[in-house]
Coordinates of C-alpha atoms in Angstrom, one line a residue:
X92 CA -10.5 27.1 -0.8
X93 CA -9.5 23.3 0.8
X94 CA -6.6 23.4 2.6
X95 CA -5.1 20.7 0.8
X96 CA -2.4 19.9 3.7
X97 CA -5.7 19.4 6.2
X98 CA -8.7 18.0 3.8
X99 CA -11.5 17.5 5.8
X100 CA -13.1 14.9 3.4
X101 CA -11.0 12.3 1.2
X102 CA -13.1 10.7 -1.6
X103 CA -10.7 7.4 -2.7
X104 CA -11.2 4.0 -3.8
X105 CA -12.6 1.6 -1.6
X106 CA -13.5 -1.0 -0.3
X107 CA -11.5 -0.5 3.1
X108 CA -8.3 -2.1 3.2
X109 CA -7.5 -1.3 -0.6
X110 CA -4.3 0.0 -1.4
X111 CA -6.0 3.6 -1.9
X112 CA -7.8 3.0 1.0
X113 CA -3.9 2.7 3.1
X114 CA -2.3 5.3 0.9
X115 CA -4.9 8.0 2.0
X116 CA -4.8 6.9 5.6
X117 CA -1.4 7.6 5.8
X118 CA -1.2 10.5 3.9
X119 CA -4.2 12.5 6.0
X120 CA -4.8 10.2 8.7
X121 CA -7.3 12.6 10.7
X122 CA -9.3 13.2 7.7
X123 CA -12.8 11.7 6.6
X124 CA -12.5 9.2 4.0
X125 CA -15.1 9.0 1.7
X126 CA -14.6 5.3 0.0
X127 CA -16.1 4.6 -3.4
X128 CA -16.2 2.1 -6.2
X129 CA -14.6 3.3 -8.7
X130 CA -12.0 5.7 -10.6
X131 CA -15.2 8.0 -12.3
X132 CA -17.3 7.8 -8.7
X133 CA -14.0 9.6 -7.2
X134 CA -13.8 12.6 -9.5
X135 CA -17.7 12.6 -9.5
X136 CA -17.7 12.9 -5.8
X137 CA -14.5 15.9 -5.9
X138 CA -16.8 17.8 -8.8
X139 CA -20.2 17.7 -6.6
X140 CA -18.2 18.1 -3.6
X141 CA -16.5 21.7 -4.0
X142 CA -14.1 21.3 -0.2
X143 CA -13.4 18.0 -1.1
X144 CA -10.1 16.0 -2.5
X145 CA -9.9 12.8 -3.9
X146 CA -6.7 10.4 -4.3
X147 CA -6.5 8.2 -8.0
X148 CA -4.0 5.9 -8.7
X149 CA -2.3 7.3 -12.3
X150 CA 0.6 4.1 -13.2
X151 CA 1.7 1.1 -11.3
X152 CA 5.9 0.0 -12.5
X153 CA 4.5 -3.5 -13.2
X154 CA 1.1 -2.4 -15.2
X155 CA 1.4 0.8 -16.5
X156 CA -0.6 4.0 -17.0
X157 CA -3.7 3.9 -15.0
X158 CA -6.3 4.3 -18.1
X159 CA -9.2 5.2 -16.0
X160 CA -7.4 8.4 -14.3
X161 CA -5.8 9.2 -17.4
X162 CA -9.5 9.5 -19.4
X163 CA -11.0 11.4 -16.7
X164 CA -7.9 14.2 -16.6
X165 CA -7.9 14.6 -20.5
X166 CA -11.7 15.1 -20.6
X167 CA -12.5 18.4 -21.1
X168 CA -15.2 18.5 -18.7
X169 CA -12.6 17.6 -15.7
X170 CA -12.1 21.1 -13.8
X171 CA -10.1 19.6 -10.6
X172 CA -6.2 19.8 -10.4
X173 CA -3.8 18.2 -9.6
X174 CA -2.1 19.3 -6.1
X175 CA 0.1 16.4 -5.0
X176 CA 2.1 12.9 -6.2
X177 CA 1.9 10.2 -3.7
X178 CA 4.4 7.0 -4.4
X179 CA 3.5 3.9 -3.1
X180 CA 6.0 1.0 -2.2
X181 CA 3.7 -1.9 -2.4
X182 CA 4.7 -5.0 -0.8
X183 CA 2.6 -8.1 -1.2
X184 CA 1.5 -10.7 1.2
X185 CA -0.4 -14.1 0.8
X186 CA -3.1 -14.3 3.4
X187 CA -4.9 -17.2 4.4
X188 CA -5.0 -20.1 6.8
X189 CA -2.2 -22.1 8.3
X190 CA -2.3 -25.9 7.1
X191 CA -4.8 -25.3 4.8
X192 CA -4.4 -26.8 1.0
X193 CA -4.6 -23.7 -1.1
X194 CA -7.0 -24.2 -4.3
X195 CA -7.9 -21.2 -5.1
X196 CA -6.2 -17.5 -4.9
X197 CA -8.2 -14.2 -5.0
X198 CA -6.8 -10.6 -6.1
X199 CA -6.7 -7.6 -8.2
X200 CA -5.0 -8.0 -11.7
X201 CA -2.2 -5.7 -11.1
X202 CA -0.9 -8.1 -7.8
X203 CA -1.8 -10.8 -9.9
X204 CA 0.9 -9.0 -12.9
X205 CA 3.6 -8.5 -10.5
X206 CA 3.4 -11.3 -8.7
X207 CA 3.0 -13.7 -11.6
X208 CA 6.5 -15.9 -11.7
X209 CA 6.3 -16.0 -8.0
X210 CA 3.0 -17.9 -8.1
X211 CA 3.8 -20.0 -11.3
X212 CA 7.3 -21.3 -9.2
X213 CA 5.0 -21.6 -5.4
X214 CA 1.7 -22.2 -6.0
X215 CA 1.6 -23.7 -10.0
X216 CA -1.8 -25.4 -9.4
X217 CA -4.0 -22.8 -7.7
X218 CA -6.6 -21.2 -9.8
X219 CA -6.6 -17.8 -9.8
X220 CA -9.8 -15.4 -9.5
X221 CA -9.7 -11.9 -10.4
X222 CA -11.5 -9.6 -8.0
X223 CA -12.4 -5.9 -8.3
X224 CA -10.2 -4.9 -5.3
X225 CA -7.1 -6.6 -3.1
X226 CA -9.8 -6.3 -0.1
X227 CA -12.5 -8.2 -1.5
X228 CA -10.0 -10.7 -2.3
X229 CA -9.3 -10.7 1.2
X230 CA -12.8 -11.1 2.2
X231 CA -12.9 -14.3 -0.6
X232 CA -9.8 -15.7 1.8
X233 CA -11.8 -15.3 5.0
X234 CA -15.4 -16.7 3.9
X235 CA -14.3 -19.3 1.7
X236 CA -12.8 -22.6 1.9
X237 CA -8.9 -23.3 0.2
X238 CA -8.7 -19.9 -1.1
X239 CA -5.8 -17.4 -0.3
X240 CA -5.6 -13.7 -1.1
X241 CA -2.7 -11.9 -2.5
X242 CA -2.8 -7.9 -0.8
X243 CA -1.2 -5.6 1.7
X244 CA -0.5 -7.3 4.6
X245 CA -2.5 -5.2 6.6
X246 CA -6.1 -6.8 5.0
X247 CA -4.4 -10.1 8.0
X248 CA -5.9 -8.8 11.2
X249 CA -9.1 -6.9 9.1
X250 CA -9.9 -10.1 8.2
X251 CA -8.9 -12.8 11.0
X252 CA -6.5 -14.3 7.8
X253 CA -2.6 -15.6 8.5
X254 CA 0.2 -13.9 6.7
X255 CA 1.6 -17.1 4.7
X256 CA 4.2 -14.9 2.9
X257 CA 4.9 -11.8 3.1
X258 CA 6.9 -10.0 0.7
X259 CA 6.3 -11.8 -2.5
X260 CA 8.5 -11.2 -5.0
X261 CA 9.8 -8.4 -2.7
X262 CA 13.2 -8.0 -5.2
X263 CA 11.2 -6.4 -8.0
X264 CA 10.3 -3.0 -7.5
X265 CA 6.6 -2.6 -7.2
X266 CA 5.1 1.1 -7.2
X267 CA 2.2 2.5 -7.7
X268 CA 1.8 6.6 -8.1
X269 CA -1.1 8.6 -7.1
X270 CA -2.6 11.9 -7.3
X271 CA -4.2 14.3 -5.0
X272 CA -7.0 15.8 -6.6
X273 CA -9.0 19.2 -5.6
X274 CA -10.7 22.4 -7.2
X275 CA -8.1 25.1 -6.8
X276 CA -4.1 24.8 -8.1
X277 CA -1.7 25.0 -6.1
X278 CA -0.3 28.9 -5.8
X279 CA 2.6 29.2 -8.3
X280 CA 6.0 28.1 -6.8
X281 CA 9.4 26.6 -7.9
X282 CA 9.1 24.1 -5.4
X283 CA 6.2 22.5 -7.4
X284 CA 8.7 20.2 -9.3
X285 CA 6.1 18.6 -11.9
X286 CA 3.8 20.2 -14.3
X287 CA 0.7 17.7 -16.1
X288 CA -0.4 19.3 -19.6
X289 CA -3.6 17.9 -22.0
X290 CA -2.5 18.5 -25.4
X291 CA -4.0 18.8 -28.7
X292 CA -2.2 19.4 -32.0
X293 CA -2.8 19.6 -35.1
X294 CA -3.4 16.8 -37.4
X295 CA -0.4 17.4 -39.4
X296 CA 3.2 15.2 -39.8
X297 CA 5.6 16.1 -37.1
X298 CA 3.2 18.4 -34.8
X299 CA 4.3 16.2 -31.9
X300 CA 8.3 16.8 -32.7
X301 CA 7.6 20.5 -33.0
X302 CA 5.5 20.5 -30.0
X303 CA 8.2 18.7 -28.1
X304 CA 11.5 20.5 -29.5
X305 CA 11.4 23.4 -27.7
X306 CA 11.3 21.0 -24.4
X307 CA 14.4 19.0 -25.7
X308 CA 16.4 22.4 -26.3
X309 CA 15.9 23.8 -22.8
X310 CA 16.4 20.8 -21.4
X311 CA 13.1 20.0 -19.4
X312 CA 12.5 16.5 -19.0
X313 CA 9.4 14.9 -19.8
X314 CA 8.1 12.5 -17.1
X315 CA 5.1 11.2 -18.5
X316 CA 3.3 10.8 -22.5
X317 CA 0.0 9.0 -23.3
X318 CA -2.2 9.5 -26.4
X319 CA -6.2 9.3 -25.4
X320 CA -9.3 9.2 -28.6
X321 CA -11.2 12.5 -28.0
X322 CA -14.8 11.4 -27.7
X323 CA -16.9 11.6 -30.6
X324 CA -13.9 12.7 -32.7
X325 CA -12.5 9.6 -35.1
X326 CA -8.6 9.3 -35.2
X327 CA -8.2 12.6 -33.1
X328 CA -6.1 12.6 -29.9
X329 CA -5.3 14.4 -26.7
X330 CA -2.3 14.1 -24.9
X331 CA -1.2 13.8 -21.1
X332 CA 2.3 15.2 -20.9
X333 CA 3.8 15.7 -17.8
X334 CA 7.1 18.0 -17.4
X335 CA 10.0 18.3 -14.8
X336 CA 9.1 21.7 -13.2
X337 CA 6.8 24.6 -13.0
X338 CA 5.8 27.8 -15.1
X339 CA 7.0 29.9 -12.2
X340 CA 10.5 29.1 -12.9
X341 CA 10.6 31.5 -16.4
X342 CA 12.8 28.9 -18.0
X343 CA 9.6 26.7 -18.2
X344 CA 7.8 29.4 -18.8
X345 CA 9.5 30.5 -22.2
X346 CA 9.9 26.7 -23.1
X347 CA 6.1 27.0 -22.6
X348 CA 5.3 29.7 -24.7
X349 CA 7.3 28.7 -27.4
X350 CA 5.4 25.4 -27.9
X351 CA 2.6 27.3 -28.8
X352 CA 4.1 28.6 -32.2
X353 CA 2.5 25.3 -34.1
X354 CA -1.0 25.8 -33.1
X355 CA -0.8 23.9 -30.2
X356 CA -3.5 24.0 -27.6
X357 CA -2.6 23.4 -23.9
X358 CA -4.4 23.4 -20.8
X359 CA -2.6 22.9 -17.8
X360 CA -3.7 20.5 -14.9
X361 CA -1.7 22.2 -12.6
X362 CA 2.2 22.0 -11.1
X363 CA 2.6 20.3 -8.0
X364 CA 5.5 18.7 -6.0
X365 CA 6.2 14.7 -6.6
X366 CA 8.6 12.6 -4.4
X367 CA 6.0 11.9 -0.9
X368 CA 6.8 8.3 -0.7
X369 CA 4.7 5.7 1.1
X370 CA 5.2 2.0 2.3
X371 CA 2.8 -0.6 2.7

């Protein structure tokens, strides 16, 4: 079994400098990092890779549920848990070159989201070029001529670029949440305060009520819903629920149990503790 406070190998999403890349720096900064292209190449490398753990991003407060992550945990086929939420405080900077007229600006589309009145009100006639990642945007800003990247600050000195600005738009909340992924749940404890759940019910009026009543009248909160297509399966959905506490705390447990009585089916992806909050 990993040790999932000392990983010795880290698959996240690269390239270096991205905000995954900082998050799992911080977060295990002694461990091997394993960078990699994309959301599916992460859990791919935690399935083939047994001692491994990975770190996803699951919802950003400007953009929303991370699809991606959310597909990949609802498939049947997934078989990793979840063992940790991370919480990310992103601040954005503008990188580029002093003096120079800016023409174009480079990012990811969830900066670009967050950051859009900001750039509308500073920087109205600058074209703006989505990239696959916040450091390739950066490397854009280094190699090319007028352009500017918006990204953690930190991409400056990785990349010989000028912090023009830095926050943007730093009054609006900007958070992204991830997970740490592995093989083996966490052992069962009430200090795991969040418990994920893939759902199906049947495909009959009011199964999600009925499903969700016995929740609502012990007073659990739900944290987190989002309907996925099953594969192959027309107009038939799973569901990623995620709860406030653990099924070692018998109160959850019963609540649990009792949402069964419908002909739910639920297969946990494991309780964890949420709150581990980051800065960039």
């Amino acid at each position: 079994m990993t040790d999932a406070s000392h990983p010795q190998t880290l698959a996240c999403l690269g390239p270096e400098g991205s905000f995954s890349h900082l998050l799992t720096q911080m977060r295990f900064p002694d461990a091997q990092i394993q960078l990699l292209a994309g959301i599916s190449e992460v859990f791919d490398f935690i399935r083939t890779h047994p001692q491994a753990l990975g770190i996803v991003p699951i919802e950003n407060s400007s953009g929303g549920f991370i699809i991606d992550t959310v597909d990949r945990l609802v498939d049947e086929r997934c078989g990793l848990h979840i063992l940790e939420e991370l919480t990310l405080d992103v601040k954005l900077a503008l990188l580029g070159r002093h003096c120079a007229e800016i023409k174009t600006i480079h990012s990811h589309a969830m900066p670009f989201f967050h950051s859009d009145e900001w750039l509308k009100a500073n920087y109205p006639d600058a074209k703006r070029i989505v990239e696959a990642s916040t450091a390739k945007a950066a490397e854009k800003a280094a190699t090319q001529e007028g352009a500017a990247a918006i990204g953690p600050r930190q991409n400056a000195q990785r990349h010989s670029l000028d912090i023009l600005h830095f926050p943007i738009a730093g009054e609006v909340p900007n958070i992204t949440q991830f997970f740490l992924l592995g093989h083996a749940a966490n052992p069962a404890s009430t200090s795991n305060n969040r418990t994920a759940l893939v759902v199906e019910l049947p495909d009959r009026p009011g199964s999600l009520c009925r499903f969700l009543t016995p929740l609502s009248d012990s007073a659990i909160n739900m944290k987190r819903l989002e309907s996925r297509p099953i594969r192959g399966q027309p107009n038939k959905y799973r569901f990623y629920i995620e709860i406030e506490g653990s099924p070692a705390d018998p109160h959850v447990q019963s609540a649990l149990a009792e949402t069964l009585n419908d002909g739910a089916s639920i297969r946990s992806l494991g309780s964890y503790p949420a709150g581990h909050r980051f800065e960039s």
